[in-house]
C-alpha atoms as an extended CHARMM CRD file, in Angstrom:
* protein
*
       261  EXT
         1         1  UNK       CA             -4.2020000000       27.9700000000      -46.4530000000  PROA      1               0.0000000000
         2         2  UNK       CA             -7.3260000000       26.9650000000      -44.4990000000  PROA      2               0.0000000000
         3         3  UNK       CA             -7.1350000000       23.3650000000      -43.6380000000  PROA      3               0.0000000000
         4         4  UNK       CA             -9.9980000000       23.2700000000      -41.4150000000  PROA      4               0.0000000000
         5         5  UNK       CA            -12.3810000000       23.5640000000      -44.3780000000  PROA      5               0.0000000000
         6         6  UNK       CA            -11.7750000000       19.8380000000      -44.6440000000  PROA      6               0.0000000000
         7         7  UNK       CA            -13.6300000000       19.0720000000      -41.2610000000  PROA      7               0.0000000000
         8         8  UNK       CA            -12.6290000000       19.5460000000      -37.5910000000  PROA      8               0.0000000000
         9         9  UNK       CA            -10.6110000000       16.4060000000      -37.1590000000  PROA      9               0.0000000000
        10        10  UNK       CA             -7.6120000000       14.5490000000      -38.9590000000  PROA      10              0.0000000000
        11        11  UNK       CA             -6.8420000000       10.9010000000      -38.4680000000  PROA      11              0.0000000000
        12        12  UNK       CA             -3.2830000000       10.2520000000      -39.2050000000  PROA      12              0.0000000000
        13        13  UNK       CA             -2.1950000000        6.4520000000      -39.5650000000  PROA      13              0.0000000000
        14        14  UNK       CA              1.5760000000        6.3110000000      -38.8160000000  PROA      14              0.0000000000
        15        15  UNK       CA              1.1870000000        9.8130000000      -37.0900000000  PROA      15              0.0000000000
        16        16  UNK       CA              3.6490000000        9.7010000000      -33.9560000000  PROA      16              0.0000000000
        17        17  UNK       CA              7.1640000000       10.2190000000      -35.7100000000  PROA      17              0.0000000000
        18        18  UNK       CA              8.4980000000       11.1430000000      -39.1920000000  PROA      18              0.0000000000
        19        19  UNK       CA              6.2780000000       12.5490000000      -41.8250000000  PROA      19              0.0000000000
        20        20  UNK       CA              3.2970000000       11.5490000000      -40.0680000000  PROA      20              0.0000000000
        21        21  UNK       CA              4.2570000000       13.8490000000      -36.8840000000  PROA      21              0.0000000000
        22        22  UNK       CA              5.0800000000       16.6220000000      -39.3750000000  PROA      22              0.0000000000
        23        23  UNK       CA              1.5350000000       16.2890000000      -40.6860000000  PROA      23              0.0000000000
        24        24  UNK       CA              0.1700000000       16.2580000000      -37.2130000000  PROA      24              0.0000000000
        25        25  UNK       CA              2.0120000000       19.5500000000      -36.3950000000  PROA      25              0.0000000000
        26        26  UNK       CA              1.1010000000       21.2860000000      -39.4910000000  PROA      26              0.0000000000
        27        27  UNK       CA             -2.5790000000       20.4560000000      -39.0620000000  PROA      27              0.0000000000
        28        28  UNK       CA             -2.7070000000       21.5520000000      -35.5370000000  PROA      28              0.0000000000
        29        29  UNK       CA             -1.0430000000       24.7490000000      -36.3170000000  PROA      29              0.0000000000
        30        30  UNK       CA             -4.3690000000       25.3550000000      -38.2140000000  PROA      30              0.0000000000
        31        31  UNK       CA             -6.7010000000       24.2960000000      -35.4970000000  PROA      31              0.0000000000
        32        32  UNK       CA             -7.4850000000       20.8130000000      -36.7810000000  PROA      32              0.0000000000
        33        33  UNK       CA             -7.8460000000       18.3210000000      -33.9010000000  PROA      33              0.0000000000
        34        34  UNK       CA             -5.7130000000       15.2190000000      -34.3870000000  PROA      34              0.0000000000
        35        35  UNK       CA             -6.2190000000       11.4780000000      -34.0990000000  PROA      35              0.0000000000
        36        36  UNK       CA             -2.6750000000        9.9400000000      -33.6880000000  PROA      36              0.0000000000
        37        37  UNK       CA             -2.7960000000        6.1840000000      -34.6050000000  PROA      37              0.0000000000
        38        38  UNK       CA              0.4020000000        4.3160000000      -34.6610000000  PROA      38              0.0000000000
        39        39  UNK       CA              1.8500000000        1.2510000000      -32.8820000000  PROA      39              0.0000000000
        40        40  UNK       CA              4.0850000000        2.2310000000      -29.9410000000  PROA      40              0.0000000000
        41        41  UNK       CA              2.3700000000        4.3960000000      -27.3060000000  PROA      41              0.0000000000
        42        42  UNK       CA              5.1840000000        6.5070000000      -25.9090000000  PROA      42              0.0000000000
        43        43  UNK       CA              5.8050000000        8.3980000000      -28.8810000000  PROA      43              0.0000000000
        44        44  UNK       CA              2.2570000000        9.0290000000      -29.3680000000  PROA      44              0.0000000000
        45        45  UNK       CA              1.8110000000       10.2020000000      -25.9840000000  PROA      45              0.0000000000
        46        46  UNK       CA              4.8880000000       12.6530000000      -26.3260000000  PROA      46              0.0000000000
        47        47  UNK       CA              3.5880000000       14.1430000000      -29.4400000000  PROA      47              0.0000000000
        48        48  UNK       CA             -0.0900000000       14.4670000000      -28.3190000000  PROA      48              0.0000000000
        49        49  UNK       CA              1.1560000000       16.1970000000      -25.2200000000  PROA      49              0.0000000000
        50        50  UNK       CA              3.1850000000       18.5930000000      -27.4320000000  PROA      50              0.0000000000
        51        51  UNK       CA              0.1820000000       19.2570000000      -29.7990000000  PROA      51              0.0000000000
        52        52  UNK       CA             -1.9830000000       20.1820000000      -26.9030000000  PROA      52              0.0000000000
        53        53  UNK       CA              0.4590000000       22.4260000000      -25.5320000000  PROA      53              0.0000000000
        54        54  UNK       CA              1.8250000000       24.2340000000      -28.4530000000  PROA      54              0.0000000000
        55        55  UNK       CA             -1.6430000000       24.5210000000      -30.4520000000  PROA      55              0.0000000000
        56        56  UNK       CA             -4.5650000000       23.8340000000      -27.8550000000  PROA      56              0.0000000000
        57        57  UNK       CA             -6.1550000000       21.4030000000      -29.9660000000  PROA      57              0.0000000000
        58        58  UNK       CA             -7.9930000000       17.8010000000      -28.9840000000  PROA      58              0.0000000000
        59        59  UNK       CA             -5.9200000000       15.1880000000      -29.5080000000  PROA      59              0.0000000000
        60        60  UNK       CA             -6.9720000000       11.3940000000      -29.3510000000  PROA      60              0.0000000000
        61        61  UNK       CA             -4.3870000000        8.7680000000      -28.7190000000  PROA      61              0.0000000000
        62        62  UNK       CA             -4.6740000000        5.4580000000      -30.5350000000  PROA      62              0.0000000000
        63        63  UNK       CA             -2.0150000000        2.7300000000      -30.0620000000  PROA      63              0.0000000000
        64        64  UNK       CA             -2.6650000000        0.4520000000      -32.9410000000  PROA      64              0.0000000000
        65        65  UNK       CA             -1.2060000000       -2.5160000000      -34.9380000000  PROA      65              0.0000000000
        66        66  UNK       CA             -2.1880000000       -1.9800000000      -38.3790000000  PROA      66              0.0000000000
        67        67  UNK       CA             -1.5510000000       -5.5700000000      -39.0090000000  PROA      67              0.0000000000
        68        68  UNK       CA             -3.8570000000       -6.9230000000      -36.4020000000  PROA      68              0.0000000000
        69        69  UNK       CA             -7.3140000000       -8.8140000000      -36.8000000000  PROA      69              0.0000000000
        70        70  UNK       CA             -9.6910000000       -6.0900000000      -35.4640000000  PROA      70              0.0000000000
        71        71  UNK       CA             -7.8320000000       -3.0500000000      -36.3710000000  PROA      71              0.0000000000
        72        72  UNK       CA            -10.9010000000       -1.4500000000      -38.3510000000  PROA      72              0.0000000000
        73        73  UNK       CA            -13.1890000000       -1.8970000000      -35.5550000000  PROA      73              0.0000000000
        74        74  UNK       CA            -10.5150000000       -0.1750000000      -33.0480000000  PROA      74              0.0000000000
        75        75  UNK       CA            -10.5330000000        2.6910000000      -35.3430000000  PROA      75              0.0000000000
        76        76  UNK       CA            -14.1180000000        2.6610000000      -35.6300000000  PROA      76              0.0000000000
        77        77  UNK       CA            -14.5310000000        2.8240000000      -31.6880000000  PROA      77              0.0000000000
        78        78  UNK       CA            -12.2220000000        5.4850000000      -31.3100000000  PROA      78              0.0000000000
        79        79  UNK       CA            -13.7910000000        7.8590000000      -33.9440000000  PROA      79              0.0000000000
        80        80  UNK       CA            -17.3310000000        7.1190000000      -34.0400000000  PROA      80              0.0000000000
        81        81  UNK       CA            -18.4690000000       10.4010000000      -32.3050000000  PROA      81              0.0000000000
        82        82  UNK       CA            -16.2270000000       12.6850000000      -34.1880000000  PROA      82              0.0000000000
        83        83  UNK       CA            -16.1530000000       14.1010000000      -37.9540000000  PROA      83              0.0000000000
        84        84  UNK       CA            -12.8200000000       12.8750000000      -39.7840000000  PROA      84              0.0000000000
        85        85  UNK       CA            -12.2940000000       15.4740000000      -42.4120000000  PROA      85              0.0000000000
        86        86  UNK       CA             -8.7910000000       14.5410000000      -43.2850000000  PROA      86              0.0000000000
        87        87  UNK       CA             -7.1780000000       11.1300000000      -43.7140000000  PROA      87              0.0000000000
        88        88  UNK       CA             -3.4590000000       10.8280000000      -43.7870000000  PROA      88              0.0000000000
        89        89  UNK       CA             -2.4120000000        7.0420000000      -44.7340000000  PROA      89              0.0000000000
        90        90  UNK       CA              1.3380000000        6.9260000000      -43.5090000000  PROA      90              0.0000000000
        91        91  UNK       CA              1.6930000000        3.9060000000      -41.7760000000  PROA      91              0.0000000000
        92        92  UNK       CA              4.8280000000        1.8010000000      -42.6710000000  PROA      92              0.0000000000
        93        93  UNK       CA              7.8540000000       -0.0710000000      -41.2750000000  PROA      93              0.0000000000
        94        94  UNK       CA             11.4870000000       -0.2830000000      -41.8240000000  PROA      94              0.0000000000
        95        95  UNK       CA             12.0960000000       -1.6430000000      -45.2110000000  PROA      95              0.0000000000
        96        96  UNK       CA             15.3760000000       -3.7660000000      -44.8680000000  PROA      96              0.0000000000
        97        97  UNK       CA             16.9660000000       -4.2920000000      -48.2770000000  PROA      97              0.0000000000
        98        98  UNK       CA             17.2920000000       -7.9220000000      -48.8400000000  PROA      98              0.0000000000
        99        99  UNK       CA             16.1090000000      -10.3460000000      -51.5350000000  PROA      99              0.0000000000
       100       100  UNK       CA             12.5610000000      -11.5260000000      -51.4290000000  PROA      100             0.0000000000
       101       101  UNK       CA             13.2920000000      -15.1880000000      -50.8020000000  PROA      101             0.0000000000
       102       102  UNK       CA             15.8220000000      -14.2230000000      -47.9890000000  PROA      102             0.0000000000
       103       103  UNK       CA             13.2690000000      -12.0800000000      -46.0000000000  PROA      103             0.0000000000
       104       104  UNK       CA             11.7650000000      -13.1630000000      -42.5480000000  PROA      104             0.0000000000
       105       105  UNK       CA              8.6180000000      -15.3640000000      -42.6140000000  PROA      105             0.0000000000
       106       106  UNK       CA              5.5120000000      -13.0000000000      -42.3250000000  PROA      106             0.0000000000
       107       107  UNK       CA              7.4610000000       -9.9870000000      -43.4750000000  PROA      107             0.0000000000
       108       108  UNK       CA              5.6500000000       -9.7140000000      -46.9760000000  PROA      108             0.0000000000
       109       109  UNK       CA              2.4140000000      -10.2570000000      -45.3200000000  PROA      109             0.0000000000
       110       110  UNK       CA              3.3070000000       -7.2010000000      -42.7290000000  PROA      110             0.0000000000
       111       111  UNK       CA              4.2360000000       -4.9970000000      -45.8630000000  PROA      111             0.0000000000
       112       112  UNK       CA              0.8860000000       -5.9310000000      -47.6140000000  PROA      112             0.0000000000
       113       113  UNK       CA             -1.0450000000       -5.1140000000      -44.4240000000  PROA      113             0.0000000000
       114       114  UNK       CA              0.4600000000       -1.6600000000      -44.0950000000  PROA      114             0.0000000000
       115       115  UNK       CA              0.4440000000       -0.3670000000      -47.5440000000  PROA      115             0.0000000000
       116       116  UNK       CA             -2.4100000000       -2.2640000000      -49.0580000000  PROA      116             0.0000000000
       117       117  UNK       CA             -4.8710000000       -3.1770000000      -46.5510000000  PROA      117             0.0000000000
       118       118  UNK       CA             -4.8450000000       -0.3720000000      -43.9590000000  PROA      118             0.0000000000
       119       119  UNK       CA             -5.1860000000        2.4960000000      -46.6270000000  PROA      119             0.0000000000
       120       120  UNK       CA             -7.9430000000        0.5150000000      -48.5060000000  PROA      120             0.0000000000
       121       121  UNK       CA             -9.7780000000        0.0810000000      -45.2110000000  PROA      121             0.0000000000
       122       122  UNK       CA             -9.2490000000        3.5420000000      -43.7450000000  PROA      122             0.0000000000
       123       123  UNK       CA            -10.2370000000        5.2260000000      -47.1280000000  PROA      123             0.0000000000
       124       124  UNK       CA            -13.4060000000        3.0780000000      -47.2490000000  PROA      124             0.0000000000
       125       125  UNK       CA            -14.4380000000        3.8430000000      -43.5290000000  PROA      125             0.0000000000
       126       126  UNK       CA            -13.6860000000        7.7420000000      -43.7370000000  PROA      126             0.0000000000
       127       127  UNK       CA            -14.2230000000        8.2580000000      -47.3610000000  PROA      127             0.0000000000
       128       128  UNK       CA            -17.8640000000        7.3230000000      -47.2770000000  PROA      128             0.0000000000
       129       129  UNK       CA            -18.5080000000       10.4270000000      -44.5970000000  PROA      129             0.0000000000
       130       130  UNK       CA            -16.5260000000       12.7990000000      -46.4340000000  PROA      130             0.0000000000
       131       131  UNK       CA            -18.5530000000       11.9800000000      -49.6920000000  PROA      131             0.0000000000
       132       132  UNK       CA            -21.8240000000       12.2370000000      -48.0240000000  PROA      132             0.0000000000
       133       133  UNK       CA            -20.6310000000       15.6370000000      -46.3410000000  PROA      133             0.0000000000
       134       134  UNK       CA            -19.4230000000       17.0560000000      -49.5300000000  PROA      134             0.0000000000
       135       135  UNK       CA            -16.0610000000       17.8380000000      -48.0710000000  PROA      135             0.0000000000
       136       136  UNK       CA            -12.7320000000       15.9690000000      -47.2390000000  PROA      136             0.0000000000
       137       137  UNK       CA             -9.1350000000       15.1390000000      -47.9230000000  PROA      137             0.0000000000
       138       138  UNK       CA             -7.0420000000       12.0940000000      -48.3840000000  PROA      138             0.0000000000
       139       139  UNK       CA             -3.5690000000       11.6210000000      -48.7540000000  PROA      139             0.0000000000
       140       140  UNK       CA             -1.8150000000        8.4730000000      -49.4100000000  PROA      140             0.0000000000
       141       141  UNK       CA              1.9140000000        8.6590000000      -48.4520000000  PROA      141             0.0000000000
       142       142  UNK       CA              3.7780000000        6.4320000000      -51.4120000000  PROA      142             0.0000000000
       143       143  UNK       CA              7.1290000000        5.9160000000      -52.6750000000  PROA      143             0.0000000000
       144       144  UNK       CA              9.1540000000        6.5220000000      -55.8850000000  PROA      144             0.0000000000
       145       145  UNK       CA              9.4380000000        2.7660000000      -55.9870000000  PROA      145             0.0000000000
       146       146  UNK       CA              5.8360000000        2.8130000000      -57.2040000000  PROA      146             0.0000000000
       147       147  UNK       CA              6.9640000000        3.2120000000      -60.9100000000  PROA      147             0.0000000000
       148       148  UNK       CA              8.9260000000       -0.1850000000      -61.4100000000  PROA      148             0.0000000000
       149       149  UNK       CA              9.3930000000       -3.4220000000      -59.3540000000  PROA      149             0.0000000000
       150       150  UNK       CA             12.5060000000       -2.6510000000      -57.3170000000  PROA      150             0.0000000000
       151       151  UNK       CA             14.8000000000       -5.7790000000      -56.6890000000  PROA      151             0.0000000000
       152       152  UNK       CA             15.3980000000       -6.0790000000      -52.9130000000  PROA      152             0.0000000000
       153       153  UNK       CA             12.3300000000       -4.2600000000      -52.4140000000  PROA      153             0.0000000000
       154       154  UNK       CA              9.9460000000       -6.4700000000      -54.3750000000  PROA      154             0.0000000000
       155       155  UNK       CA              7.2830000000       -6.5630000000      -52.0550000000  PROA      155             0.0000000000
       156       156  UNK       CA              7.4540000000       -2.7190000000      -51.1060000000  PROA      156             0.0000000000
       157       157  UNK       CA              7.6290000000       -1.7020000000      -54.5540000000  PROA      157             0.0000000000
       158       158  UNK       CA              4.6020000000       -3.5810000000      -55.8320000000  PROA      158             0.0000000000
       159       159  UNK       CA              2.6000000000       -2.3090000000      -52.7140000000  PROA      159             0.0000000000
       160       160  UNK       CA              3.5640000000        1.2380000000      -53.5230000000  PROA      160             0.0000000000
       161       161  UNK       CA              2.4930000000        0.6720000000      -57.0980000000  PROA      161             0.0000000000
       162       162  UNK       CA             -1.0160000000       -0.2690000000      -55.7510000000  PROA      162             0.0000000000
       163       163  UNK       CA             -1.1660000000        2.7080000000      -53.5400000000  PROA      163             0.0000000000
       164       164  UNK       CA             -0.3650000000        4.9150000000      -56.4980000000  PROA      164             0.0000000000
       165       165  UNK       CA             -3.1360000000        3.6850000000      -58.5990000000  PROA      165             0.0000000000
       166       166  UNK       CA             -5.4930000000        3.4550000000      -55.7280000000  PROA      166             0.0000000000
       167       167  UNK       CA             -5.1510000000        7.0170000000      -55.1950000000  PROA      167             0.0000000000
       168       168  UNK       CA             -5.4610000000        7.9140000000      -58.8730000000  PROA      168             0.0000000000
       169       169  UNK       CA             -8.9690000000        5.7680000000      -58.9510000000  PROA      169             0.0000000000
       170       170  UNK       CA            -10.3400000000        7.3140000000      -55.7150000000  PROA      170             0.0000000000
       171       171  UNK       CA             -9.3790000000       10.8320000000      -57.1250000000  PROA      171             0.0000000000
       172       172  UNK       CA            -11.5410000000       10.0220000000      -60.1140000000  PROA      172             0.0000000000
       173       173  UNK       CA            -14.3780000000        8.6820000000      -58.0160000000  PROA      173             0.0000000000
       174       174  UNK       CA            -14.6050000000       11.4570000000      -54.8370000000  PROA      174             0.0000000000
       175       175  UNK       CA            -13.7610000000       14.5760000000      -57.1320000000  PROA      175             0.0000000000
       176       176  UNK       CA            -17.3380000000       15.0570000000      -58.0390000000  PROA      176             0.0000000000
       177       177  UNK       CA            -18.0830000000       15.1310000000      -54.2000000000  PROA      177             0.0000000000
       178       178  UNK       CA            -15.5060000000       17.8780000000      -53.2920000000  PROA      178             0.0000000000
       179       179  UNK       CA            -13.3080000000       15.3410000000      -51.5780000000  PROA      179             0.0000000000
       180       180  UNK       CA             -9.5570000000       16.0090000000      -52.5890000000  PROA      180             0.0000000000
       181       181  UNK       CA             -7.2860000000       12.8800000000      -53.0830000000  PROA      181             0.0000000000
       182       182  UNK       CA             -3.4320000000       13.2400000000      -53.1980000000  PROA      182             0.0000000000
       183       183  UNK       CA             -0.6520000000       10.2440000000      -54.0570000000  PROA      183             0.0000000000
       184       184  UNK       CA              2.3570000000       11.8970000000      -52.1460000000  PROA      184             0.0000000000
       185       185  UNK       CA              5.2340000000       10.2270000000      -53.4960000000  PROA      185             0.0000000000
       186       186  UNK       CA              8.3750000000       10.4160000000      -51.3460000000  PROA      186             0.0000000000
       187       187  UNK       CA             11.8760000000       10.1520000000      -52.4770000000  PROA      187             0.0000000000
       188       188  UNK       CA             14.5570000000        9.7530000000      -49.9980000000  PROA      188             0.0000000000
       189       189  UNK       CA             13.4770000000       11.1030000000      -46.8020000000  PROA      189             0.0000000000
       190       190  UNK       CA             15.0170000000       11.7250000000      -43.4260000000  PROA      190             0.0000000000
       191       191  UNK       CA             12.7960000000        9.4250000000      -41.1200000000  PROA      191             0.0000000000
       192       192  UNK       CA             13.3800000000        7.1350000000      -38.2850000000  PROA      192             0.0000000000
       193       193  UNK       CA             12.1100000000        4.3810000000      -40.4620000000  PROA      193             0.0000000000
       194       194  UNK       CA             14.9360000000        5.0640000000      -43.1060000000  PROA      194             0.0000000000
       195       195  UNK       CA             17.6120000000        4.7300000000      -40.1460000000  PROA      195             0.0000000000
       196       196  UNK       CA             16.1480000000        1.6090000000      -38.7050000000  PROA      196             0.0000000000
       197       197  UNK       CA             16.0900000000       -0.2420000000      -42.3390000000  PROA      197             0.0000000000
       198       198  UNK       CA             20.2040000000        0.0780000000      -42.1660000000  PROA      198             0.0000000000
       199       199  UNK       CA             20.6890000000        2.9490000000      -44.4770000000  PROA      199             0.0000000000
       200       200  UNK       CA             24.1820000000        4.3220000000      -44.4200000000  PROA      200             0.0000000000
       201       201  UNK       CA             23.9110000000        8.2740000000      -44.4860000000  PROA      201             0.0000000000
       202       202  UNK       CA             27.3310000000        7.9350000000      -46.5850000000  PROA      202             0.0000000000
       203       203  UNK       CA             25.3290000000        6.2390000000      -49.1470000000  PROA      203             0.0000000000
       204       204  UNK       CA             23.1720000000        9.2840000000      -49.9700000000  PROA      204             0.0000000000
       205       205  UNK       CA             26.3020000000       11.0460000000      -51.4810000000  PROA      205             0.0000000000
       206       206  UNK       CA             25.0220000000       12.7980000000      -54.5780000000  PROA      206             0.0000000000
       207       207  UNK       CA             21.3410000000       12.4730000000      -53.8390000000  PROA      207             0.0000000000
       208       208  UNK       CA             18.8660000000       14.9400000000      -52.3230000000  PROA      208             0.0000000000
       209       209  UNK       CA             17.7530000000       13.8640000000      -48.7720000000  PROA      209             0.0000000000
       210       210  UNK       CA             14.0050000000       15.5390000000      -48.1030000000  PROA      210             0.0000000000
       211       211  UNK       CA             13.2640000000       16.6090000000      -44.4410000000  PROA      211             0.0000000000
       212       212  UNK       CA              9.9020000000       15.3580000000      -43.1920000000  PROA      212             0.0000000000
       213       213  UNK       CA              8.5820000000       18.9080000000      -42.5800000000  PROA      213             0.0000000000
       214       214  UNK       CA              9.1830000000       20.0440000000      -46.1950000000  PROA      214             0.0000000000
       215       215  UNK       CA              7.2940000000       16.7680000000      -47.9490000000  PROA      215             0.0000000000
       216       216  UNK       CA              4.4400000000       17.1470000000      -45.4800000000  PROA      216             0.0000000000
       217       217  UNK       CA              4.0640000000       20.9770000000      -46.1450000000  PROA      217             0.0000000000
       218       218  UNK       CA              4.4050000000       19.9170000000      -50.1420000000  PROA      218             0.0000000000
       219       219  UNK       CA              1.6120000000       17.4370000000      -49.3830000000  PROA      219             0.0000000000
       220       220  UNK       CA             -1.0490000000       20.0310000000      -47.9150000000  PROA      220             0.0000000000
       221       221  UNK       CA              0.0600000000       22.6000000000      -50.2970000000  PROA      221             0.0000000000
       222       222  UNK       CA             -0.9980000000       20.3780000000      -53.5170000000  PROA      222             0.0000000000
       223       223  UNK       CA             -4.0490000000       18.7110000000      -51.8070000000  PROA      223             0.0000000000
       224       224  UNK       CA             -6.9700000000       19.6710000000      -54.0280000000  PROA      224             0.0000000000
       225       225  UNK       CA             -4.5950000000       20.6350000000      -57.3210000000  PROA      225             0.0000000000
       226       226  UNK       CA             -4.1720000000       18.6790000000      -60.1560000000  PROA      226             0.0000000000
       227       227  UNK       CA             -1.9400000000       16.4590000000      -61.1850000000  PROA      227             0.0000000000
       228       228  UNK       CA             -3.0580000000       14.4190000000      -58.2560000000  PROA      228             0.0000000000
       229       229  UNK       CA              0.3070000000       13.0960000000      -57.5230000000  PROA      229             0.0000000000
       230       230  UNK       CA              3.2200000000       15.0060000000      -56.2100000000  PROA      230             0.0000000000
       231       231  UNK       CA              6.9630000000       14.1980000000      -55.6300000000  PROA      231             0.0000000000
       232       232  UNK       CA              8.1540000000       14.9920000000      -51.9380000000  PROA      232             0.0000000000
       233       233  UNK       CA             11.3890000000       16.7680000000      -52.2250000000  PROA      233             0.0000000000
       234       234  UNK       CA             11.3260000000       17.1750000000      -56.1360000000  PROA      234             0.0000000000
       235       235  UNK       CA             14.2630000000       15.3260000000      -56.7210000000  PROA      235             0.0000000000
       236       236  UNK       CA             15.2120000000       15.3360000000      -60.2950000000  PROA      236             0.0000000000
       237       237  UNK       CA             16.3010000000       11.8550000000      -60.3680000000  PROA      237             0.0000000000
       238       238  UNK       CA             13.1200000000       10.4100000000      -59.3010000000  PROA      238             0.0000000000
       239       239  UNK       CA             11.3490000000       12.8090000000      -61.5540000000  PROA      239             0.0000000000
       240       240  UNK       CA             12.3300000000       10.9360000000      -64.6270000000  PROA      240             0.0000000000
       241       241  UNK       CA             11.3310000000        7.3800000000      -63.5280000000  PROA      241             0.0000000000
       242       242  UNK       CA              7.5470000000        7.3820000000      -64.6930000000  PROA      242             0.0000000000
       243       243  UNK       CA              8.5950000000        8.7440000000      -68.2420000000  PROA      243             0.0000000000
       244       244  UNK       CA             11.1460000000        6.0660000000      -68.6510000000  PROA      244             0.0000000000
       245       245  UNK       CA             10.6600000000        2.4920000000      -70.4030000000  PROA      245             0.0000000000
       246       246  UNK       CA              9.9580000000        0.0370000000      -67.4300000000  PROA      246             0.0000000000
       247       247  UNK       CA             13.4800000000       -1.7920000000      -67.9220000000  PROA      247             0.0000000000
       248       248  UNK       CA             15.2590000000        1.5480000000      -67.7880000000  PROA      248             0.0000000000
       249       249  UNK       CA             13.1840000000        2.4920000000      -64.3990000000  PROA      249             0.0000000000
       250       250  UNK       CA             14.1670000000       -0.6730000000      -62.8150000000  PROA      250             0.0000000000
       251       251  UNK       CA             17.5750000000       -0.1880000000      -63.6110000000  PROA      251             0.0000000000
       252       252  UNK       CA             17.5690000000        3.2100000000      -62.0600000000  PROA      252             0.0000000000
       253       253  UNK       CA             16.0000000000        1.9370000000      -58.8740000000  PROA      253             0.0000000000
       254       254  UNK       CA             18.1530000000       -1.1570000000      -58.6500000000  PROA      254             0.0000000000
       255       255  UNK       CA             21.2460000000        1.0610000000      -58.8380000000  PROA      255             0.0000000000
       256       256  UNK       CA             19.8870000000        3.4970000000      -56.2970000000  PROA      256             0.0000000000
       257       257  UNK       CA             18.7710000000        0.3280000000      -53.8220000000  PROA      257             0.0000000000
       258       258  UNK       CA             22.5430000000       -1.1020000000      -54.1360000000  PROA      258             0.0000000000
       259       259  UNK       CA             23.9040000000        2.2770000000      -53.3650000000  PROA      259             0.0000000000
       260       260  UNK       CA             21.8070000000        2.2020000000      -50.0420000000  PROA      260             0.0000000000
       261       261  UNK       CA             23.0360000000       -0.9620000000      -49.0430000000  PROA      261             0.0000000000
C-alpha cells in the first residue's frame, strides 16, 4: 500500500490522540509528512516528537479550536506552502449522554461546528487542490449513530448523518478526478473521548470494542474501494442498522445508549 501516492502531506483534524493519532503513525510509517491539528498543544507536541524520531518525517503542529471564528484562516496560513494530499476529518469531543433539553448552553453548537462545519470547510479548502492535481484522499470519521436519530445523542446523531451523506455526495463528485473519499463509520471504539464521555467499561459486556489502530488501518485499506463507507471494527450488531426500518434502528441505538450510561 503506497499511501504517498496521494501526496506528500496529510492534514489530520483531531490528530493528537485516539483514532487520529493512529492515522498519523500509520501515514508517517509510509513516509507521509503530517500536519497535526487539535485543541491541546501538549499532546500534539508529544506525538510530533514521536513521529519525527520514529519515522523521520516532517511534522507541523497546529493547536487549533475548530469551533472558533477564524479557524479556516489559521489552517490556510499553516498549509499554504505545502501540498495536502490526504485529509482526515476526525475532530470531535466527548459525547456525554444526556437528553437534548438538559444539555449545557452552547453544547449543540459546538457539536455542529466540530462534526458539520469543520469537515465541510476543510474538504472545500483541500479538495480543490486535490481535484486540480488529479489525486488525493479524504476520510470522514463518522459514527454508527448516523443511521437513525439517537435518544440522548440527538445532535450528535444528526451531525453524523450529515457526515454520512456528505461523504457519499463528495465521493460521487470527486471520483472522476481520482480523489478518493471514504466515510469511516465507527462503532464502540476505545478512545480517550469515550472515556471522557463517562462510558463505563462494564457496560461493554457483550459488545465488541474496537481499537484505534485497527479502525485506522481499516480506513486506509478501504480508501479508494467501493462501497465508500466501511464500519470500523465490523461489529455485526451495527452492520444491521442500515438495513433496518428507521423505528427499529432507533430502538436498537436507544438500547445501546442506555446500556452505556
